[in-house]
Tab-separated table of N, CA and C and ligand atoms in Angstrom:
chain	number	residue	atom	x	y	z
J	1	MET	N	-11.124	-12.018	14.427
J	1	MET	CA	-10.590	-11.003	13.523
J	1	MET	C	-11.413	-9.730	13.666
J	2	ALA	N	-10.792	-8.665	13.272
J	2	ALA	CA	-11.460	-7.375	13.474
J	2	ALA	C	-11.125	-6.453	12.312
J	3	LEU	N	-12.090	-5.591	11.993
J	3	LEU	CA	-11.824	-4.572	10.976
J	3	LEU	C	-11.058	-3.424	11.618
J	4	LEU	N	-10.073	-2.938	10.917
J	4	LEU	CA	-9.230	-1.854	11.428
J	4	LEU	C	-9.615	-0.544	10.751
J	5	ASP	N	-9.378	0.559	11.442
J	5	ASP	CA	-9.637	1.881	10.869
J	5	ASP	C	-8.518	2.247	9.912
J	6	ILE	N	-8.894	2.656	8.727
J	6	ILE	CA	-7.877	3.080	7.762
J	6	ILE	C	-7.608	4.574	7.928
J	7	LYS	N	-6.349	4.906	8.099
J	7	LYS	CA	-5.943	6.307	8.235
J	7	LYS	C	-6.046	6.988	6.872
J	8	LEU	N	-6.621	8.172	6.880
J	8	LEU	CA	-6.790	8.902	5.627
J	8	LEU	C	-5.727	9.971	5.470
J	9	TYR	N	-5.509	10.368	4.235
J	9	TYR	CA	-4.567	11.422	3.878
J	9	TYR	C	-4.722	12.601	4.847
J	10	GLY	N	-3.603	13.061	5.385
J	10	GLY	CA	-3.648	14.126	6.385
J	10	GLY	C	-3.252	13.575	7.758
J	11	ASP	N	-3.438	12.267	7.952
J	11	ASP	CA	-3.053	11.637	9.225
J	11	ASP	C	-1.527	11.477	9.250
J	12	PRO	N	-0.873	11.944	10.336
J	12	PRO	CA	0.596	11.894	10.371
J	12	PRO	C	1.172	10.477	10.291
J	13	SER	N	0.395	9.456	10.666
J	13	SER	CA	0.939	8.092	10.624
J	13	SER	C	1.253	7.646	9.192
J	14	LEU	N	0.658	8.321	8.196
J	14	LEU	CA	0.932	7.960	6.797
J	14	LEU	C	2.252	8.540	6.308
J	15	ARG	N	2.860	9.427	7.097
J	15	ARG	CA	4.071	10.111	6.652
J	15	ARG	C	5.322	9.675	7.401
J	16	ARG	N	5.182	8.702	8.322
J	16	ARG	CA	6.346	8.230	9.076
J	16	ARG	C	7.024	7.084	8.367
J	17	LYS	N	8.336	6.961	8.618
J	17	LYS	CA	9.069	5.802	8.110
J	17	LYS	C	8.831	4.649	9.084
J	18	ALA	N	8.370	3.516	8.576
J	18	ALA	CA	8.026	2.386	9.445
J	18	ALA	C	9.276	1.638	9.896
J	19	SER	N	9.169	0.942	11.036
J	19	SER	CA	10.303	0.226	11.630
J	19	SER	C	10.346	-1.235	11.196
J	20	HIS	N	11.554	-1.765	11.177
J	20	HIS	CA	11.819	-3.163	10.902
J	20	HIS	C	11.061	-4.049	11.908
J	21	VAL	N	10.454	-5.128	11.404
J	21	VAL	CA	9.799	-6.088	12.296
J	21	VAL	C	10.865	-7.062	12.795
J	22	ARG	N	10.981	-7.203	14.118
J	22	ARG	CA	12.054	-8.041	14.668
J	22	ARG	C	11.688	-9.496	14.753
J	23	GLU	N	10.405	-9.778	14.972
J	23	GLU	CA	9.996	-11.156	15.220
J	23	GLU	C	8.551	-11.347	14.769
J	24	VAL	N	8.278	-12.528	14.191
J	24	VAL	CA	6.902	-12.833	13.812
J	24	VAL	C	6.227	-13.500	15.013
J	25	THR	N	5.450	-12.721	15.715
J	25	THR	CA	4.789	-13.186	16.942
J	25	THR	C	3.325	-13.523	16.647
J	26	PRO	N	2.645	-14.212	17.572
J	26	PRO	CA	1.200	-14.442	17.393
J	26	PRO	C	0.436	-13.128	17.235
J	27	GLU	N	0.893	-12.082	17.933
J	27	GLU	CA	0.227	-10.772	17.817
J	27	GLU	C	0.364	-10.234	16.388
J	28	LEU	N	1.553	-10.428	15.825
J	28	LEU	CA	1.769	-9.940	14.459
J	28	LEU	C	0.884	-10.716	13.479
J	29	ARG	N	0.766	-12.033	13.697
J	29	ARG	CA	-0.088	-12.848	12.817
J	29	ARG	C	-1.553	-12.415	12.927
J	30	ARG	N	-1.948	-12.052	14.146
J	30	ARG	CA	-3.315	-11.577	14.338
J	30	ARG	C	-3.521	-10.265	13.572
J	31	LEU	N	-2.523	-9.379	13.665
J	31	LEU	CA	-2.587	-8.114	12.932
J	31	LEU	C	-2.694	-8.372	11.427
J	32	ILE	N	-1.906	-9.335	10.924
J	32	ILE	CA	-1.953	-9.665	9.493
J	32	ILE	C	-3.355	-10.122	9.108
J	33	GLY	N	-3.958	-10.981	9.935
J	33	GLY	CA	-5.326	-11.448	9.670
J	33	GLY	C	-6.311	-10.291	9.633
J	34	ASP	N	-6.166	-9.370	10.566
J	34	ASP	CA	-7.064	-8.205	10.610
J	34	ASP	C	-6.846	-7.298	9.402
J	35	MET	N	-5.589	-7.162	8.989
J	35	MET	CA	-5.298	-6.321	7.815
J	35	MET	C	-5.891	-6.932	6.553
J	36	VAL	N	-5.790	-8.265	6.418
J	36	VAL	CA	-6.358	-8.930	5.235
J	36	VAL	C	-7.876	-8.737	5.215
J	37	GLU	N	-8.515	-8.928	6.367
J	37	GLU	CA	-9.966	-8.757	6.446
J	37	GLU	C	-10.358	-7.316	6.086
J	38	THR	N	-9.598	-6.360	6.613
J	38	THR	CA	-9.872	-4.939	6.351
J	38	THR	C	-9.685	-4.614	4.874
J	39	MET	N	-8.618	-5.155	4.286
J	39	MET	CA	-8.334	-4.909	2.863
J	39	MET	C	-9.505	-5.375	1.999
J	40	TYR	N	-9.984	-6.597	2.235
J	40	TYR	CA	-11.079	-7.117	1.406
J	40	TYR	C	-12.385	-6.391	1.696
J	41	HIS	N	-12.610	-6.028	2.950
J	41	HIS	CA	-13.820	-5.291	3.311
J	41	HIS	C	-13.883	-3.971	2.550
J	42	GLN	N	-12.716	-3.339	2.361
J	42	GLN	CA	-12.644	-2.043	1.675
J	42	GLN	C	-12.500	-2.210	0.163
J	43	ILE	N	-12.630	-3.451	-0.335
J	43	ILE	CA	-12.454	-3.768	-1.755
J	43	ILE	C	-11.068	-3.290	-2.215
J	44	GLY	N	-10.072	-3.540	-1.409
J	44	GLY	CA	-8.702	-3.190	-1.782
J	44	GLY	C	-7.959	-4.440	-2.203
J	45	ILE	N	-6.810	-4.248	-2.825
J	45	ILE	CA	-5.976	-5.406	-3.186
J	45	ILE	C	-4.596	-5.295	-2.546
J	46	GLY	N	-4.411	-4.282	-1.709
J	46	GLY	CA	-3.155	-4.161	-0.975
J	46	GLY	C	-3.368	-3.229	0.200
J	47	LEU	N	-2.640	-3.467	1.286
J	47	LEU	CA	-2.768	-2.600	2.468
J	47	LEU	C	-1.455	-2.677	3.246
J	48	ALA	N	-0.924	-1.523	3.613
J	48	ALA	CA	0.326	-1.474	4.374
J	48	ALA	C	0.010	-1.113	5.826
J	49	ALA	N	0.823	-1.639	6.753
J	49	ALA	CA	0.553	-1.443	8.187
J	49	ALA	C	0.411	0.043	8.576
J	50	PRO	N	1.246	0.954	8.032
J	50	PRO	CA	1.062	2.371	8.410
J	50	PRO	C	-0.336	2.905	8.075
J	51	GLN	N	-1.012	2.283	7.105
J	51	GLN	CA	-2.359	2.737	6.753
J	51	GLN	C	-3.379	2.419	7.841
J	52	VAL	N	-3.034	1.510	8.745
J	52	VAL	CA	-3.914	1.258	9.894
J	52	VAL	C	-3.235	1.745	11.176
J	53	GLY	N	-2.251	2.643	11.009
J	53	GLY	CA	-1.637	3.305	12.152
J	53	GLY	C	-0.573	2.478	12.869
J	54	ILE	N	-0.119	1.382	12.230
J	54	ILE	CA	0.899	0.516	12.841
J	54	ILE	C	2.241	0.784	12.145
J	55	PRO	N	3.241	1.284	12.880
J	55	PRO	CA	4.479	1.740	12.231
J	55	PRO	C	5.499	0.627	11.976
J	56	TYR	N	5.050	-0.479	11.347
J	56	TYR	CA	5.946	-1.590	11.039
J	56	TYR	C	6.053	-1.818	9.540
J	57	ARG	N	7.187	-2.417	9.146
J	57	ARG	CA	7.403	-2.727	7.733
J	57	ARG	C	6.693	-4.034	7.396
J	58	LEU	N	5.416	-3.907	7.138
J	58	LEU	CA	4.533	-5.046	6.898
J	58	LEU	C	3.459	-4.617	5.917
J	59	LEU	N	3.181	-5.484	4.939
J	59	LEU	CA	2.086	-5.211	4.021
J	59	LEU	C	1.365	-6.507	3.694
J	60	VAL	N	0.111	-6.381	3.300
J	60	VAL	CA	-0.634	-7.537	2.807
J	60	VAL	C	-1.146	-7.197	1.420
J	61	MET	N	-1.349	-8.256	0.631
J	61	MET	CA	-1.857	-8.017	-0.723
J	61	MET	C	-2.617	-9.235	-1.198
J	62	ASP	N	-3.493	-9.001	-2.172
J	62	ASP	CA	-4.178	-10.086	-2.836
J	62	ASP	C	-3.173	-10.714	-3.790
J	63	ASP	N	-3.114	-12.040	-3.832
J	63	ASP	CA	-2.095	-12.674	-4.687
J	63	ASP	C	-2.588	-12.904	-6.116
J	64	GLY	N	-3.815	-12.460	-6.399
J	64	GLY	CA	-4.366	-12.613	-7.742
J	64	GLY	C	-4.849	-14.033	-8.027
J	65	LYS	N	-4.750	-14.911	-7.034
J	65	LYS	CA	-5.169	-16.307	-7.216
J	65	LYS	C	-6.169	-16.702	-6.143
J	66	GLY	N	-6.871	-15.712	-5.614
J	66	GLY	CA	-7.907	-16.003	-4.634
J	66	GLY	C	-7.409	-16.052	-3.201
J	67	GLY	N	-6.167	-15.694	-2.978
J	67	GLY	CA	-5.632	-15.696	-1.619
J	67	GLY	C	-4.945	-14.393	-1.288
J	68	ALA	N	-4.539	-14.264	-0.054
J	68	ALA	CA	-3.820	-13.075	0.386
J	68	ALA	C	-2.430	-13.490	0.843
J	69	ARG	N	-1.528	-12.546	0.776
J	69	ARG	CA	-0.152	-12.826	1.116
J	69	ARG	C	0.379	-11.677	1.962
J	70	ALA	N	1.231	-11.983	2.932
J	70	ALA	CA	1.843	-10.946	3.756
J	70	ALA	C	3.330	-10.868	3.430
J	71	LEU	N	3.846	-9.667	3.358
J	71	LEU	CA	5.288	-9.454	3.204
J	71	LEU	C	5.768	-8.658	4.415
J	72	ILE	N	6.761	-9.230	5.113
J	72	ILE	CA	7.329	-8.587	6.298
J	72	ILE	C	8.743	-8.135	5.947
J	73	ASN	N	9.080	-6.915	6.284
J	73	ASN	CA	10.394	-6.317	5.981
J	73	ASN	C	10.789	-6.488	4.511
J	74	PRO	N	9.896	-6.181	3.577
J	74	PRO	CA	10.236	-6.392	2.163
J	74	PRO	C	11.310	-5.424	1.679
J	75	ILE	N	12.181	-5.923	0.793
J	75	ILE	CA	13.117	-5.032	0.101
J	75	ILE	C	13.116	-5.401	-1.383
J	76	ILE	N	13.335	-4.401	-2.221
J	76	ILE	CA	13.425	-4.626	-3.661
J	76	ILE	C	14.900	-4.771	-4.013
J	77	THR	N	15.257	-5.931	-4.562
J	77	THR	CA	16.667	-6.215	-4.841
J	77	THR	C	17.002	-6.046	-6.320
J	78	GLY	N	15.980	-5.882	-7.149
J	78	GLY	CA	16.216	-5.659	-8.573
J	78	GLY	C	14.961	-5.115	-9.204
J	79	ARG	N	15.113	-4.359	-10.280
J	79	ARG	CA	13.942	-3.815	-10.956
J	79	ARG	C	14.286	-3.495	-12.390
J	80	GLY	N	13.269	-3.420	-13.237
J	80	GLY	CA	13.522	-3.061	-14.616
J	80	GLY	C	12.255	-2.616	-15.321
J	81	GLY	N	12.451	-1.940	-16.462
J	81	GLY	CA	11.331	-1.461	-17.252
J	81	GLY	C	10.586	-0.348	-16.558
J	82	SER	N	9.596	0.170	-17.239
J	82	SER	CA	8.770	1.205	-16.622
J	82	SER	C	7.403	1.176	-17.281
J	83	VAL	N	6.383	1.365	-16.470
J	83	VAL	CA	5.021	1.328	-16.990
J	83	VAL	C	4.166	2.319	-16.203
J	84	VAL	N	3.313	3.035	-16.934
J	84	VAL	CA	2.431	4.027	-16.317
J	84	VAL	C	1.021	3.449	-16.272
J	85	ASP	N	0.388	3.520	-15.103
J	85	ASP	CA	-0.999	3.055	-14.997
J	85	ASP	C	-1.679	3.818	-13.857
J	86	GLU	N	-2.997	3.757	-13.875
J	86	GLU	CA	-3.762	4.498	-12.881
J	86	GLU	C	-3.754	3.771	-11.530
J	87	GLU	N	-3.579	4.530	-10.459
J	87	GLU	CA	-3.611	3.964	-9.105
J	87	GLU	C	-4.595	4.719	-8.236
J	88	GLY	N	-5.116	3.997	-7.267
J	88	GLY	CA	-5.892	4.611	-6.209
J	88	GLY	C	-5.282	4.166	-4.897
J	89	CYS	N	-5.823	4.648	-3.781
J	89	CYS	CA	-5.269	4.306	-2.474
J	89	CYS	C	-6.397	4.341	-1.450
J	90	LEU	N	-6.440	3.339	-0.578
J	90	LEU	CA	-7.489	3.307	0.455
J	90	LEU	C	-7.387	4.497	1.391
J	91	SER	N	-6.213	5.141	1.450
J	91	SER	CA	-6.042	6.316	2.316
J	91	SER	C	-6.405	7.617	1.599
J	92	LEU	N	-6.721	7.515	0.300
J	92	LEU	CA	-7.168	8.678	-0.485
J	92	LEU	C	-8.398	8.245	-1.289
J	93	PRO	N	-9.493	7.903	-0.604
J	93	PRO	CA	-10.638	7.325	-1.307
J	93	PRO	C	-11.171	8.231	-2.407
J	94	GLY	N	-11.411	7.632	-3.567
J	94	GLY	CA	-12.001	8.367	-4.682
J	94	GLY	C	-11.016	9.182	-5.486
J	95	ILE	N	-9.717	9.128	-5.119
J	95	ILE	CA	-8.691	9.895	-5.838
J	95	ILE	C	-7.859	8.928	-6.676
J	96	PHE	N	-7.622	9.295	-7.919
J	96	PHE	CA	-6.853	8.427	-8.813
J	96	PHE	C	-5.834	9.230	-9.588
J	97	GLY	N	-4.751	8.587	-9.966
J	97	GLY	CA	-3.746	9.280	-10.762
J	97	GLY	C	-2.837	8.283	-11.447
J	98	ASP	N	-2.248	8.712	-12.556
J	98	ASP	CA	-1.324	7.860	-13.312
J	98	ASP	C	0.057	7.905	-12.670
J	99	VAL	N	0.586	6.736	-12.352
J	99	VAL	CA	1.884	6.648	-11.684
J	99	VAL	C	2.812	5.729	-12.480
J	100	GLU	N	4.061	6.190	-12.638
J	100	GLU	CA	5.060	5.364	-13.319
J	100	GLU	C	5.725	4.451	-12.291
J	101	ARG	N	5.783	3.180	-12.610
J	101	ARG	CA	6.422	2.180	-11.727
J	101	ARG	C	7.329	1.280	-12.555
J	102	SER	N	8.229	0.591	-11.877
J	102	SER	CA	9.030	-0.419	-12.560
J	102	SER	C	8.106	-1.535	-13.042
J	103	LYS	N	8.456	-2.096	-14.213
J	103	LYS	CA	7.612	-3.126	-14.814
J	103	LYS	C	7.739	-4.444	-14.043
J	104	TRP	N	8.948	-4.735	-13.649
J	104	TRP	CA	9.160	-5.952	-12.834
J	104	TRP	C	10.086	-5.624	-11.676
J	105	ILE	N	9.952	-6.376	-10.611
J	105	ILE	CA	10.813	-6.199	-9.442
J	105	ILE	C	11.195	-7.563	-8.869
J	106	SER	N	12.377	-7.621	-8.249
J	106	SER	CA	12.760	-8.780	-7.435
J	106	SER	C	12.602	-8.357	-5.986
J	107	VAL	N	12.006	-9.232	-5.195
J	107	VAL	CA	11.676	-8.897	-3.823
J	107	VAL	C	12.218	-9.947	-2.861
J	108	GLN	N	12.778	-9.470	-1.756
J	108	GLN	CA	13.111	-10.343	-0.635
J	108	GLN	C	12.278	-9.881	0.551
J	109	ALA	N	11.752	-10.847	1.299
J	109	ALA	CA	10.932	-10.505	2.459
J	109	ALA	C	10.890	-11.708	3.398
J	110	THR	N	10.138	-11.548	4.462
J	110	THR	CA	9.860	-12.651	5.383
J	110	THR	C	8.367	-12.903	5.287
J	111	ASP	N	7.967	-14.190	5.281
J	111	ASP	CA	6.524	-14.461	5.219
J	111	ASP	C	5.948	-14.564	6.635
J	112	ASP	N	4.645	-14.856	6.723
J	112	ASP	CA	4.016	-14.839	8.047
J	112	ASP	C	4.352	-16.066	8.892
J	113	ASP	N	5.151	-16.990	8.320
J	113	ASP	CA	5.705	-18.085	9.139
J	113	ASP	C	7.106	-17.734	9.630
J	114	GLY	N	7.580	-16.535	9.263
J	114	GLY	CA	8.924	-16.131	9.670
J	114	GLY	C	10.002	-16.655	8.738
J	115	LYS	N	9.584	-17.221	7.581
J	115	LYS	CA	10.553	-17.774	6.631
J	115	LYS	C	10.933	-16.731	5.576
J	116	PRO	N	12.234	-16.732	5.182
J	116	PRO	CA	12.640	-15.807	4.126
J	116	PRO	C	12.058	-16.212	2.773
J	117	ILE	N	11.602	-15.249	2.006
J	117	ILE	CA	11.096	-15.523	0.664
J	117	ILE	C	11.772	-14.579	-0.318
J	118	ASP	N	11.804	-14.998	-1.558
J	118	ASP	CA	12.554	-14.321	-2.602
J	118	ASP	C	11.792	-14.598	-3.894
J	119	PHE	N	11.310	-13.573	-4.571
J	119	PHE	CA	10.522	-13.840	-5.788
J	119	PHE	C	10.560	-12.635	-6.723
J	120	GLU	N	10.113	-12.887	-7.949
J	120	GLU	CA	9.978	-11.803	-8.916
J	120	GLU	C	8.503	-11.532	-9.125
J	121	ALA	N	8.157	-10.265	-9.320
J	121	ALA	CA	6.765	-9.906	-9.577
J	121	ALA	C	6.725	-8.984	-10.780
J	122	GLN	N	5.649	-9.106	-11.544
J	122	GLN	CA	5.459	-8.171	-12.646
J	122	GLN	C	3.982	-7.813	-12.745
J	123	GLY	N	3.660	-6.910	-13.678
J	123	GLY	CA	2.265	-6.519	-13.872
J	123	GLY	C	1.676	-5.875	-12.630
J	124	LEU	N	0.406	-6.195	-12.387
J	124	LEU	CA	-0.320	-5.569	-11.276
J	124	LEU	C	0.332	-5.868	-9.925
J	125	LEU	N	0.811	-7.104	-9.754
J	125	LEU	CA	1.417	-7.475	-8.467
J	125	LEU	C	2.642	-6.604	-8.175
J	126	ALA	N	3.462	-6.362	-9.205
J	126	ALA	CA	4.645	-5.510	-9.023
J	126	ALA	C	4.219	-4.087	-8.640
J	127	ARG	N	3.144	-3.617	-9.255
J	127	ARG	CA	2.641	-2.271	-8.941
J	127	ARG	C	2.140	-2.196	-7.500
J	128	VAL	N	1.390	-3.208	-7.093
J	128	VAL	CA	0.850	-3.232	-5.722
J	128	VAL	C	2.004	-3.203	-4.708
J	129	ILE	N	3.009	-4.033	-4.929
J	129	ILE	CA	4.127	-4.110	-3.974
J	129	ILE	C	4.866	-2.769	-3.911
J	130	GLN	N	5.101	-2.142	-5.061
J	130	GLN	CA	5.805	-0.854	-5.060
J	130	GLN	C	4.980	0.218	-4.345
J	131	HIS	N	3.663	0.214	-4.581
J	131	HIS	CA	2.782	1.188	-3.923
J	131	HIS	C	2.793	0.976	-2.406
J	132	GLU	N	2.661	-0.297	-1.979
J	132	GLU	CA	2.606	-0.581	-0.531
J	132	GLU	C	3.950	-0.316	0.133
J	133	MET	N	5.049	-0.615	-0.577
J	133	MET	CA	6.369	-0.364	0.013
J	133	MET	C	6.611	1.137	0.175
J	134	ASP	N	6.061	1.935	-0.716
J	134	ASP	CA	6.108	3.400	-0.538
J	134	ASP	C	5.482	3.792	0.800
J	135	HIS	N	4.339	3.160	1.137
J	135	HIS	CA	3.665	3.470	2.406
J	135	HIS	C	4.602	3.241	3.592
J	136	LEU	N	5.493	2.243	3.481
J	136	LEU	CA	6.405	1.938	4.599
J	136	LEU	C	7.427	3.057	4.793
J	137	ASP	N	7.603	3.891	3.760
J	137	ASP	CA	8.535	5.018	3.858
J	137	ASP	C	7.797	6.355	3.934
J	138	GLY	N	6.500	6.304	4.186
J	138	GLY	CA	5.734	7.542	4.334
J	138	GLY	C	5.444	8.241	3.019
J	139	VAL	N	5.501	7.477	1.920
J	139	VAL	CA	5.279	8.061	0.590
J	139	VAL	C	3.906	7.622	0.066
J	140	LEU	N	3.171	8.574	-0.521
J	140	LEU	CA	1.855	8.290	-1.103
J	140	LEU	C	1.918	8.420	-2.619
J	141	PHE	N	0.989	7.770	-3.318
J	141	PHE	CA	1.088	7.782	-4.789
J	141	PHE	C	1.019	9.190	-5.360
J	142	ILE	N	0.324	10.096	-4.681
J	142	ILE	CA	0.228	11.458	-5.215
J	142	ILE	C	1.592	12.164	-5.205
J	143	ASP	N	2.530	11.667	-4.376
J	143	ASP	CA	3.884	12.250	-4.368
J	143	ASP	C	4.600	12.008	-5.697
J	144	HIS	N	4.142	11.019	-6.459
J	144	HIS	CA	4.776	10.709	-7.745
J	144	HIS	C	4.171	11.509	-8.897
J	145	LEU	N	3.085	12.226	-8.646
J	145	LEU	CA	2.441	12.995	-9.725
J	145	LEU	C	3.200	14.297	-9.947
J	146	SER	N	2.888	14.974	-11.026
J	146	SER	CA	3.509	16.274	-11.277
J	146	SER	C	3.028	17.241	-10.197
J	147	PRO	N	3.837	18.269	-9.867
J	147	PRO	CA	3.416	19.231	-8.839
J	147	PRO	C	2.048	19.838	-9.138
J	148	VAL	N	1.771	20.078	-10.406
J	148	VAL	CA	0.484	20.687	-10.783
J	148	VAL	C	-0.666	19.725	-10.466
J	149	ALA	N	-0.515	18.466	-10.857
J	149	ALA	CA	-1.571	17.473	-10.620
J	149	ALA	C	-1.760	17.253	-9.121
J	150	ARG	N	-0.637	17.238	-8.387
J	150	ARG	CA	-0.702	17.015	-6.939
J	150	ARG	C	-1.416	18.179	-6.238
J	151	ASP	N	-1.074	19.400	-6.629
J	151	ASP	CA	-1.712	20.583	-6.040
J	151	ASP	C	-3.216	20.587	-6.299
J	152	ARG	N	-3.580	20.171	-7.521
J	152	ARG	CA	-4.994	20.155	-7.877
J	152	ARG	C	-5.742	19.190	-6.938
J	153	ILE	N	-5.153	18.025	-6.712
J	153	ILE	CA	-5.780	17.023	-5.831
J	153	ILE	C	-5.857	17.544	-4.397
J	154	LYS	N	-4.746	18.142	-3.916
J	154	LYS	CA	-4.724	18.654	-2.530
J	154	LYS	C	-5.790	19.725	-2.321
J	155	LYS	N	-5.903	20.633	-3.281
J	155	LYS	CA	-6.893	21.711	-3.174
J	155	LYS	C	-8.309	21.157	-3.179
J	156	LYS	N	-8.517	20.139	-4.047
J	156	LYS	CA	-9.836	19.524	-4.151
J	156	LYS	C	-10.227	18.888	-2.808
J	157	ILE	N	-9.270	18.183	-2.194
J	157	ILE	CA	-9.550	17.523	-0.909
J	157	ILE	C	-9.807	18.567	0.184
J	158	GLN	N	-8.978	19.634	0.195
J	158	GLN	CA	-9.145	20.690	1.205
J	158	GLN	C	-10.516	21.349	1.101
J	159	LYS	N	-10.954	21.541	-0.138
J	159	LYS	CA	-12.206	22.258	-0.377
J	159	LYS	C	-13.434	21.378	-0.171
J	160	HIS	N	-13.375	20.161	-0.741
J	160	HIS	CA	-14.589	19.327	-0.786
J	160	HIS	C	-14.470	18.023	-0.008
J	161	GLY	N	-13.322	17.740	0.584
J	161	GLY	CA	-13.141	16.424	1.201
J	161	GLY	C	-12.947	15.373	0.123
J	162	PHE	N	-13.066	14.110	0.478
J	162	PHE	CA	-12.895	13.046	-0.516
J	162	PHE	C	-14.184	12.877	-1.305
J	163	PRO	N	-14.072	12.560	-2.603
J	163	PRO	CA	-15.270	12.380	-3.419
J	163	PRO	C	-16.198	11.325	-2.816
J	164	LYS	N	-17.488	11.614	-2.843
J	164	LYS	CA	-18.464	10.672	-2.276
J	164	LYS	C	-18.646	9.474	-3.202
J	165	GLU	N	-18.585	9.755	-4.488
J	165	GLU	CA	-18.786	8.678	-5.439
J	165	GLU	C	-17.522	7.859	-5.548
J	166	ARG	N	-17.632	6.578	-5.301
J	166	ARG	CA	-16.460	5.714	-5.350
J	166	ARG	C	-16.378	5.084	-6.736
J	167	SER	N	-15.391	5.503	-7.489
J	167	SER	CA	-15.231	4.953	-8.826
J	167	SER	C	-14.720	3.529	-8.736
J	168	SER	N	-15.103	2.721	-9.715
J	168	SER	CA	-14.609	1.347	-9.719
J	168	SER	C	-13.600	1.169	-10.847
J	169	ARG	N	-13.147	2.304	-11.424
J	169	ARG	CA	-12.281	2.178	-12.596
J	169	ARG	C	-10.860	1.780	-12.231
J	170	ALA	N	-10.455	2.021	-11.006
J	170	ALA	CA	-9.099	1.631	-10.628
J	170	ALA	C	-9.139	0.886	-9.314
J	171	PHE	N	-8.091	0.179	-9.053
J	171	PHE	CA	-8.000	-0.576	-7.810
J	171	PHE	C	-7.474	0.320	-6.707
J	172	ALA	N	-7.793	-0.005	-5.498
J	172	ALA	CA	-7.343	0.788	-4.353
J	172	ALA	C	-6.317	0.007	-3.555
J	173	LEU	N	-5.294	0.722	-3.137
J	173	LEU	CA	-4.158	0.099	-2.476
J	173	LEU	C	-3.935	0.729	-1.126
E	201	NI	NI1	-2.179	3.165	-0.695
């Protein structure tokens, strides 16, 4: 296994729409293993393939039960409610903002054995999946903030780079 380089805000690979994965190959499984290792190394709880420069519809996440899970070609088939909470992102280190997300979602995907899966998620897991699925469409959490809040963050990054102090108040995705 190997640690992968995480692309930071400003890298064009974060703004592309990722492609459908056609087949779960040994290479893809190796990539999933590397993404999981990278996610935990960076103290993250979710990581999408475009964040490591791979343009595929693939994400990994912590399952909240001590394990990691991969979702391949995920789609949201149902959603409801709305909840606002603070988010961070491994591609925007040290930056946080309040983002509104659906409270619960129904998800269809393929797992790393190539089997179809279908489940409902709520709470933090639902937030992680929505954040990571945004990455597959080239969307970052700051795109959901008000234009004023987004401009403030962009200017701060342009002027000072990413904050050196890494806050532990929010999770990074
Ligand atoms: Ni992220």
